[in-house]
Amino acid sequence: MSFPLLTATAALPALGAIATAAVPAARRTMAKWLALIVSLATLVLAAIVLVRFDPAGDRYQLTESRAWIADFGVRYELGVDGIAVALIALTALLIPFVILAGWHDADPLETGNTRWRPTQGFFALILAVEAMVIISFEATDVFLFYIFFEAMLIPMYFLIGGFGDRAHEHGEETASTQRSYAAVKFLLYNLVGGLIMLAAVIGLYVVAGNFSLTEIAEARANGSLDMATNTERWLFLGFFFAFAVKAPLWPLHTWLPNAMGEATTPVAVLITAVVDKVGTFAMLRFCLQLFPEASKWATPVILVLALISIIYGALLAVGQRDIKRLVAYASISHFGFIILGIFAMTSQGQSGATLYMVNHGISTAALMLVAGFLISRRGSRLIADYGGVQKVAPVLAGTFLIGGLATLSLPGLAPFVSEFLVLVGTYARYPVVGIIATFGIVLAALYVLVLYQRTMTGPVKPEVAEMPDLRVRELVVVTPLIVLLIFLGVYPKPLTDIVNPAVKQTMSDVQKKDPQPEVEAAK
Amino acid sequence: MNPVNYLYLAALLFTIGATGVLIRRNAIVVFMCVELMLNACNLAFVTFSRMHGNLDGQVIAFFTMVVAAAEVVVGLAIIVSLFRSRHSASVDDASLMKL
Amino acid sequence: MENLIALLVAAPLLGAVVLLCGGRRLDAVGHWIGTALAACSFVIGVVLFVDMLGKDAEHRALMQHLFSWIPVEGFQADVAFQLDQLSMTFVLLISGVGSLIHVYSIGYMEHDERRRRFFGYLNLFLAAMLMLVLADNYLLLYVGWEGVGLASYLLIGFWQHKPSAATAAKKAFLVNRVGDMGLSIAIMLMFTTFGTFAFGPVLEATGETSEGKLTAIALMLLLAACGKSAQVPLQSWLGDAMEGPTPVSALIHAATMVTAGVYLIVRSGEIFNAAPDAQLVVTVVGAVTLLFGAIVGCAKDDIKKALAGSTMSQIGYMILAAGLGPIGYVFAIMHLVTHGFFKAGLFLGAGSVMHGMNDEVDMRKYGGLRTYMPVTFVTFGLGYLAIIGFPGLSGFFSKDKIIEAAFAKGGTEGWILGGVALLGAAITAYYMTRVMLMTFFGEKRWQPDENGNEPHPHESPRSMTIPMIVLAFGSVFAGGIFAIGDRFLHWLEPVTEHAHGHPPVSALTVTLATMVVLVIGAGTAYVQYGRRPMPVVAPRGSLLTRAARRDLLQDDFNHVVLVRGGEHLTRSLVYVDHTLVDGVVNGTAASMGGLSGRLRKLQNGYARSYAVSMFGGVAILIAATLLMRAV
């Protein structure tokens, strides 16, 4: 058997997490460097996965399969398709930046206490999340996926509840209350989703007799596994609910603004750019593949919910007074686009949705991390506390603007490609939905530009007059993300080449064909 | 005599016992009423045994008596220790079992 | 030769990247780099132009395919350029006027500490604008389209420390985004109809689909054009955009970017030709804007805003011409080019005046400047004569043709459109004469400001006057060069088609009528402003004047309906999200808590009440069992 590359990619950050946690209290800096090196090594492994993956090859590649819980037919099965490869690459890429951006976020307030090791814990938890996210992308066994899908909540809970912004406008005590509220809310929402999914997972086992995604999908495709229509629908809803909470889809979204608002910015990036992607990814991989008929049955409702997410998220973003919550609502709007693309069931829509996951990860990371640098300078998350920053910190303002422009999908930057594909793909099948979704691009311009205007332009507020511009560490974080945004906006071909075959497979799973252009259909 | 009459008697005794359990406060009296209910059941068992012509009911009746004797030992011990700590044998005074 | 096309875009793009990322090191030389790269683009453009002239009229178009941009199943978007006569015209206009304005800005922005960045933005604009006119498909055009929007945003808001500039920039971007939505939808419609959005295949296949589809596409394209070209109802941003530095107003908001809408319509000519209903809407939009802009231009005391109203109105002429179909396309573009010269010249003149007047923009505080700034006066004056259509100057040839074509539309429509165009010409003469009189004639009206600084009007440096002189030459001669012998027509005809209209009145009559209204307009202005002293504080004015000063109340409408309404909507949605959506979840949690609190009371600790519930339960069980038996 060849070298288990996929296992290694997930195991490396897991081991790194344990090692980081074990670093003695006094050696904080060592823990940071260890975490950074581990995350970079994981990036190297992910790059190897990317290179070894052959877009023209089998659907699932680099597969691994071992017996695990034989009595229940649970196997340790891993394999990646183009979509998973792209998302693993995204995850591995973002984590080093998250770690670097949060370099000082978990420094202990007083250094006297030798038993208290928040720094080690912070970075270990981030690596643990990375490991679980990566293995969720790799798992082709439903039960295996479920375990890590749920287990992810544990480190996330501690990351949200345990670490917050250093300075807080209402004092540390209120901050701590709000943090634990946000963390509990996050946990409860996702647990409820997870429990419903567990019921559906068990139901799937009862119907299918095993947990292997490939086997069940194959049996469904060749007709040897027949599901009653209602059974399929209930199982679909069970899975979808969990993913819709994670994604998050309106009206299950309210945990996200709280969690993103209260967590430190690197953790907020982790939530929206990485962890939430598991939800949308799982819709593509599990919902569409296992329950193609039910997916089509639920499409109208899901499209409407996605549409509401797009418009509603954007409108709420306009109304926010808190920078981080604004980005959170913007993300809700973007997740609406992703889900719209997935369920439009056209090649353009699904390719667009997959690209969207990657591009949204990068663009939100860029915007949010710069916002974090801004917030750490002034110690406030309120938009009204800023003004005229571009005068004193032009580089910070410039990178913030580029992050914002990416968020509003300016052509030439990566998110435009994906957003346009989603819109075209949706329009091709559902013209009205496509047109309504297009309003999202105007609203996106509104919330981004209002945010930029209020924080960066105008007369310089006395509180920000002494604000330093971006430091070297911060530039190291932001520059590669911006370069990547531009590169993928101008030349997304490397990404589309990987994603296209996988999308083609998914389209054949749901047995849908792209609508023909009118002129060709007439011929 | 018609064995059904014994069943009526058993039902009557059970009802008296149950009512006593519900309305009396003195732990000793409640306890006696519980015994009354047990014995009413015993009577019913024996009657059924006779009516159906097998010994199962009588076996159960003996079994019940043994359990009841054991229960009296434990129950009286509890009542005595309760009386010692609270200086009352009222069941309502021992209302600590609540949230 | 075709490999040079990408360089047209690449040169200014390189400039933008170098200048914006280069940091303070480049402060000293930044403006030279920017200007050199803009000029480089112009030189390449001229080389390509000369090469093109050497070829057969039918074989002049060049294509350059760079790479496949978004390859997705069933969806093909390429980065590919197309250079035909139409694009060539724009390339020369954009890079030519662009280079001149770069030169002008060297002097104009001399004292601005962020001059390097200004040139970076200007280069970015040139790159995006060239991409817009060179793209061979609508999606790539869209990139340029939003790229110029971004550059315009950055440049309007260049003095970001002024809240008014920041707001104007945001407004421009947002209004443009509404238009961009139209372009997005148009591209989606093309994709579902034709399966592609490259110019060639789409425009060839217009015959194969229904008129309804084409009308929808055309109207969406018109929406896009309205946004970018400041046409009613999306015109409100242009006046505010004058917050930007004056060279920006000249280049972006007069000569090039705002004419992109005209380009879009002319480029998509085949679609519009097949959708007469949409064409009618285009002409109506053009005619309405033409009057709207002219009326606003009459009332403004801010020299740049008066010119902005004029820009709006002149683009209205172009849109009107483009809406006339093949009889108007060539003239729309011709007017666009001549307008590029004289309007850029006028704006640069206005900038020169402001430069000498401590950035004062209120014309009521100018007066008698002709003796202080002779070069500015002469170049501005030539631009003035050109725009009102003085015989022999550029505007005369191009505007006259449009009015003629409007009459040639035929029927009642033709009479109405022609009449509106004539009326517009009269108002143009009126407001431009007013600007001229208020600025350069009469008594001097400036006073020391509150700090006691009195402006000392002086002629601008050479770097500013030379571009003005060059543009003045263009304003004077371009029209004649284009129109005499129908040179421009023959040049563009292979791309845009041309049909000769049949005006109900002779061309000479139209020309004469134009002359008459010109004299009436200019005369009225002279009577009103030339013969009596100008009050320094604006009089209250009639109802129409007051409305026109407020952009015919459109901003007030937007404010009340869109801004206020939007604020209320978002605020109530924030409330709804907090109380309702979140409330449902939190409410479920709270009611669970409440319910268990109630249930807890049952656990009262009294052994006898437990006994009662036991008896009750047993009784119910027995009763249920018996009932089941009975049933």
JSON list of N, CA, C and O in Angstrom, two decimals, chain A residues 63 93 123 125 221 226 247 249 268 270 296 302 309 317 322 353 363 380 384 387 398 433 440 443 471 520:
[
{"chain": "A", "resi": 63, "resn": "THR", "atom": "N", "xyz": [-7.21, 7.28, -2.63]},
{"chain": "A", "resi": 63, "resn": "THR", "atom": "CA", "xyz": [-8.13, 6.67, -1.66]},
{"chain": "A", "resi": 63, "resn": "THR", "atom": "C", "xyz": [-7.39, 5.81, -0.66]},
{"chain": "A", "resi": 63, "resn": "THR", "atom": "O", "xyz": [-6.35, 5.22, -0.95]},
{"chain": "A", "resi": 93, "resn": "LEU", "atom": "N", "xyz": [-4.02, 26.56, 3.16]},
{"chain": "A", "resi": 93, "resn": "LEU", "atom": "CA", "xyz": [-3.43, 27.86, 2.81]},
{"chain": "A", "resi": 93, "resn": "LEU", "atom": "C", "xyz": [-3.77, 28.92, 3.85]},
{"chain": "A", "resi": 93, "resn": "LEU", "atom": "O", "xyz": [-2.93, 29.75, 4.21]},
{"chain": "A", "resi": 123, "resn": "PHE", "atom": "N", "xyz": [-3.24, 28.08, 19.92]},
{"chain": "A", "resi": 123, "resn": "PHE", "atom": "CA", "xyz": [-2.69, 27.58, 18.66]},
{"chain": "A", "resi": 123, "resn": "PHE", "atom": "C", "xyz": [-2.94, 26.09, 18.49]},
{"chain": "A", "resi": 123, "resn": "PHE", "atom": "O", "xyz": [-3.17, 25.61, 17.37]},
{"chain": "A", "resi": 125, "resn": "LEU", "atom": "N", "xyz": [-5.61, 24.57, 19.51]},
{"chain": "A", "resi": 125, "resn": "LEU", "atom": "CA", "xyz": [-7.01, 24.43, 19.08]},
{"chain": "A", "resi": 125, "resn": "LEU", "atom": "C", "xyz": [-7.15, 24.75, 17.60]},
{"chain": "A", "resi": 125, "resn": "LEU", "atom": "O", "xyz": [-7.88, 24.07, 16.87]},
{"chain": "A", "resi": 221, "resn": "ALA", "atom": "N", "xyz": [-27.23, 4.66, -8.03]},
{"chain": "A", "resi": 221, "resn": "ALA", "atom": "CA", "xyz": [-27.18, 4.99, -9.45]},
{"chain": "A", "resi": 221, "resn": "ALA", "atom": "C", "xyz": [-27.62, 3.80, -10.31]},
{"chain": "A", "resi": 221, "resn": "ALA", "atom": "O", "xyz": [-28.36, 3.98, -11.28]},
{"chain": "A", "resi": 226, "resn": "ASP", "atom": "N", "xyz": [-33.08, 0.75, -3.61]},
{"chain": "A", "resi": 226, "resn": "ASP", "atom": "CA", "xyz": [-34.27, 1.55, -3.85]},
{"chain": "A", "resi": 226, "resn": "ASP", "atom": "C", "xyz": [-34.70, 2.20, -2.55]},
{"chain": "A", "resi": 226, "resn": "ASP", "atom": "O", "xyz": [-34.78, 1.55, -1.52]},
{"chain": "A", "resi": 247, "resn": "ALA", "atom": "N", "xyz": [-23.78, 26.25, 7.34]},
{"chain": "A", "resi": 247, "resn": "ALA", "atom": "CA", "xyz": [-23.37, 27.07, 6.17]},
{"chain": "A", "resi": 247, "resn": "ALA", "atom": "C", "xyz": [-23.25, 28.57, 6.40]},
{"chain": "A", "resi": 247, "resn": "ALA", "atom": "O", "xyz": [-22.32, 29.15, 5.92]},
{"chain": "A", "resi": 249, "resn": "LEU", "atom": "N", "xyz": [-27.61, 29.10, 6.49]},
{"chain": "A", "resi": 249, "resn": "LEU", "atom": "CA", "xyz": [-28.67, 29.53, 5.59]},
{"chain": "A", "resi": 249, "resn": "LEU", "atom": "C", "xyz": [-29.75, 30.22, 6.42]},
{"chain": "A", "resi": 249, "resn": "LEU", "atom": "O", "xyz": [-30.04, 29.79, 7.52]},
{"chain": "A", "resi": 268, "resn": "ALA", "atom": "N", "xyz": [-12.61, 34.31, 13.87]},
{"chain": "A", "resi": 268, "resn": "ALA", "atom": "CA", "xyz": [-13.75, 34.64, 13.01]},
{"chain": "A", "resi": 268, "resn": "ALA", "atom": "C", "xyz": [-13.46, 34.21, 11.58]},
{"chain": "A", "resi": 268, "resn": "ALA", "atom": "O", "xyz": [-14.33, 33.68, 10.89]},
{"chain": "A", "resi": 270, "resn": "LEU", "atom": "N", "xyz": [-11.47, 31.81, 10.76]},
{"chain": "A", "resi": 270, "resn": "LEU", "atom": "CA", "xyz": [-11.54, 30.34, 10.80]},
{"chain": "A", "resi": 270, "resn": "LEU", "atom": "C", "xyz": [-12.99, 29.87, 10.64]},
{"chain": "A", "resi": 270, "resn": "LEU", "atom": "O", "xyz": [-13.27, 28.93, 9.90]},
{"chain": "A", "resi": 296, "resn": "LYS", "atom": "N", "xyz": [-33.71, 17.45, -5.77]},
{"chain": "A", "resi": 296, "resn": "LYS", "atom": "CA", "xyz": [-34.48, 18.16, -6.78]},
{"chain": "A", "resi": 296, "resn": "LYS", "atom": "C", "xyz": [-35.84, 18.57, -6.23]},
{"chain": "A", "resi": 296, "resn": "LYS", "atom": "O", "xyz": [-36.34, 19.65, -6.54]},
{"chain": "A", "resi": 302, "resn": "ILE", "atom": "N", "xyz": [-35.26, 25.62, -1.22]},
{"chain": "A", "resi": 302, "resn": "ILE", "atom": "CA", "xyz": [-33.87, 25.99, -0.89]},
{"chain": "A", "resi": 302, "resn": "ILE", "atom": "C", "xyz": [-33.46, 27.23, -1.66]},
{"chain": "A", "resi": 302, "resn": "ILE", "atom": "O", "xyz": [-32.80, 28.12, -1.12]},
{"chain": "A", "resi": 309, "resn": "SER", "atom": "N", "xyz": [-31.40, 34.73, 1.98]},
{"chain": "A", "resi": 309, "resn": "SER", "atom": "CA", "xyz": [-30.09, 34.92, 2.61]},
{"chain": "A", "resi": 309, "resn": "SER", "atom": "C", "xyz": [-29.30, 36.02, 1.92]},
{"chain": "A", "resi": 309, "resn": "SER", "atom": "O", "xyz": [-28.69, 36.87, 2.57]},
{"chain": "A", "resi": 317, "resn": "ALA", "atom": "N", "xyz": [-26.23, 43.72, 6.68]},
{"chain": "A", "resi": 317, "resn": "ALA", "atom": "CA", "xyz": [-24.85, 44.20, 6.73]},
{"chain": "A", "resi": 317, "resn": "ALA", "atom": "C", "xyz": [-24.84, 45.72, 6.63]},
{"chain": "A", "resi": 317, "resn": "ALA", "atom": "O", "xyz": [-24.07, 46.40, 7.32]},
{"chain": "A", "resi": 322, "resn": "ASP", "atom": "N", "xyz": [-21.19, 47.48, 13.83]},
{"chain": "A", "resi": 322, "resn": "ASP", "atom": "CA", "xyz": [-20.01, 46.78, 14.32]},
{"chain": "A", "resi": 322, "resn": "ASP", "atom": "C", "xyz": [-19.31, 46.17, 13.11]},
{"chain": "A", "resi": 322, "resn": "ASP", "atom": "O", "xyz": [-19.93, 45.48, 12.31]},
{"chain": "A", "resi": 353, "resn": "ALA", "atom": "N", "xyz": [-20.15, 27.81, -7.58]},
{"chain": "A", "resi": 353, "resn": "ALA", "atom": "CA", "xyz": [-20.29, 27.65, -6.13]},
{"chain": "A", "resi": 353, "resn": "ALA", "atom": "C", "xyz": [-18.99, 27.13, -5.53]},
{"chain": "A", "resi": 353, "resn": "ALA", "atom": "O", "xyz": [-18.56, 27.59, -4.47]},
{"chain": "A", "resi": 363, "resn": "SER", "atom": "N", "xyz": [-11.14, 36.05, 0.16]},
{"chain": "A", "resi": 363, "resn": "SER", "atom": "CA", "xyz": [-11.49, 37.47, 0.23]},
{"chain": "A", "resi": 363, "resn": "SER", "atom": "C", "xyz": [-11.94, 37.85, 1.63]},
{"chain": "A", "resi": 363, "resn": "SER", "atom": "O", "xyz": [-11.57, 38.91, 2.14]},
{"chain": "A", "resi": 380, "resn": "SER", "atom": "N", "xyz": [-11.67, 49.04, 19.38]},
{"chain": "A", "resi": 380, "resn": "SER", "atom": "CA", "xyz": [-13.13, 49.14, 19.29]},
{"chain": "A", "resi": 380, "resn": "SER", "atom": "C", "xyz": [-13.58, 48.51, 18.00]},
{"chain": "A", "resi": 380, "resn": "SER", "atom": "O", "xyz": [-12.89, 48.56, 16.99]},
{"chain": "A", "resi": 384, "resn": "ALA", "atom": "N", "xyz": [-18.38, 53.69, 14.11]},
{"chain": "A", "resi": 384, "resn": "ALA", "atom": "CA", "xyz": [-18.43, 55.12, 14.42]},
{"chain": "A", "resi": 384, "resn": "ALA", "atom": "C", "xyz": [-17.17, 55.60, 15.13]},
{"chain": "A", "resi": 384, "resn": "ALA", "atom": "O", "xyz": [-16.91, 56.80, 15.18]},
{"chain": "A", "resi": 387, "resn": "GLY", "atom": "N", "xyz": [-12.50, 56.97, 11.53]},
{"chain": "A", "resi": 387, "resn": "GLY", "atom": "CA", "xyz": [-12.71, 58.05, 10.57]},
{"chain": "A", "resi": 387, "resn": "GLY", "atom": "C", "xyz": [-11.36, 58.58, 10.13]},
{"chain": "A", "resi": 387, "resn": "GLY", "atom": "O", "xyz": [-10.47, 58.80, 10.96]},
{"chain": "A", "resi": 398, "resn": "GLY", "atom": "N", "xyz": [-5.57, 50.94, 2.12]},
{"chain": "A", "resi": 398, "resn": "GLY", "atom": "CA", "xyz": [-5.54, 50.38, 0.77]},
{"chain": "A", "resi": 398, "resn": "GLY", "atom": "C", "xyz": [-5.85, 48.89, 0.77]},
{"chain": "A", "resi": 398, "resn": "GLY", "atom": "O", "xyz": [-6.67, 48.43, -0.02]},
{"chain": "A", "resi": 433, "resn": "VAL", "atom": "N", "xyz": [-35.08, 34.05, -10.33]},
{"chain": "A", "resi": 433, "resn": "VAL", "atom": "CA", "xyz": [-34.17, 33.94, -9.18]},
{"chain": "A", "resi": 433, "resn": "VAL", "atom": "C", "xyz": [-32.85, 34.61, -9.50]},
{"chain": "A", "resi": 433, "resn": "VAL", "atom": "O", "xyz": [-32.30, 35.37, -8.69]},
{"chain": "A", "resi": 440, "resn": "GLY", "atom": "N", "xyz": [-28.18, 41.60, -5.25]},
{"chain": "A", "resi": 440, "resn": "GLY", "atom": "CA", "xyz": [-27.16, 41.43, -4.23]},
{"chain": "A", "resi": 440, "resn": "GLY", "atom": "C", "xyz": [-25.90, 42.21, -4.55]},
{"chain": "A", "resi": 440, "resn": "GLY", "atom": "O", "xyz": [-25.22, 42.70, -3.65]},
{"chain": "A", "resi": 443, "resn": "LEU", "atom": "N", "xyz": [-26.28, 45.80, -3.41]},
{"chain": "A", "resi": 443, "resn": "LEU", "atom": "CA", "xyz": [-26.25, 45.92, -1.95]},
{"chain": "A", "resi": 443, "resn": "LEU", "atom": "C", "xyz": [-24.84, 45.68, -1.42]},
{"chain": "A", "resi": 443, "resn": "LEU", "atom": "O", "xyz": [-24.41, 46.32, -0.46]},
{"chain": "A", "resi": 471, "resn": "ARG", "atom": "N", "xyz": [2.32, 46.66, 10.03]},
{"chain": "A", "resi": 471, "resn": "ARG", "atom": "CA", "xyz": [3.67, 46.22, 10.35]},
{"chain": "A", "resi": 471, "resn": "ARG", "atom": "C", "xyz": [4.07, 45.10, 9.41]},
{"chain": "A", "resi": 471, "resn": "ARG", "atom": "O", "xyz": [3.25, 44.58, 8.65]},
{"chain": "A", "resi": 520, "resn": "GLU", "atom": "N", "xyz": [-29.27, 27.44, -30.02]},
{"chain": "A", "resi": 520, "resn": "GLU", "atom": "CA", "xyz": [-28.86, 26.09, -30.38]},
{"chain": "A", "resi": 520, "resn": "GLU", "atom": "C", "xyz": [-30.02, 25.12, -30.25]},
{"chain": "A", "resi": 520, "resn": "GLU", "atom": "O", "xyz": [-30.15, 24.19, -31.03]}
]
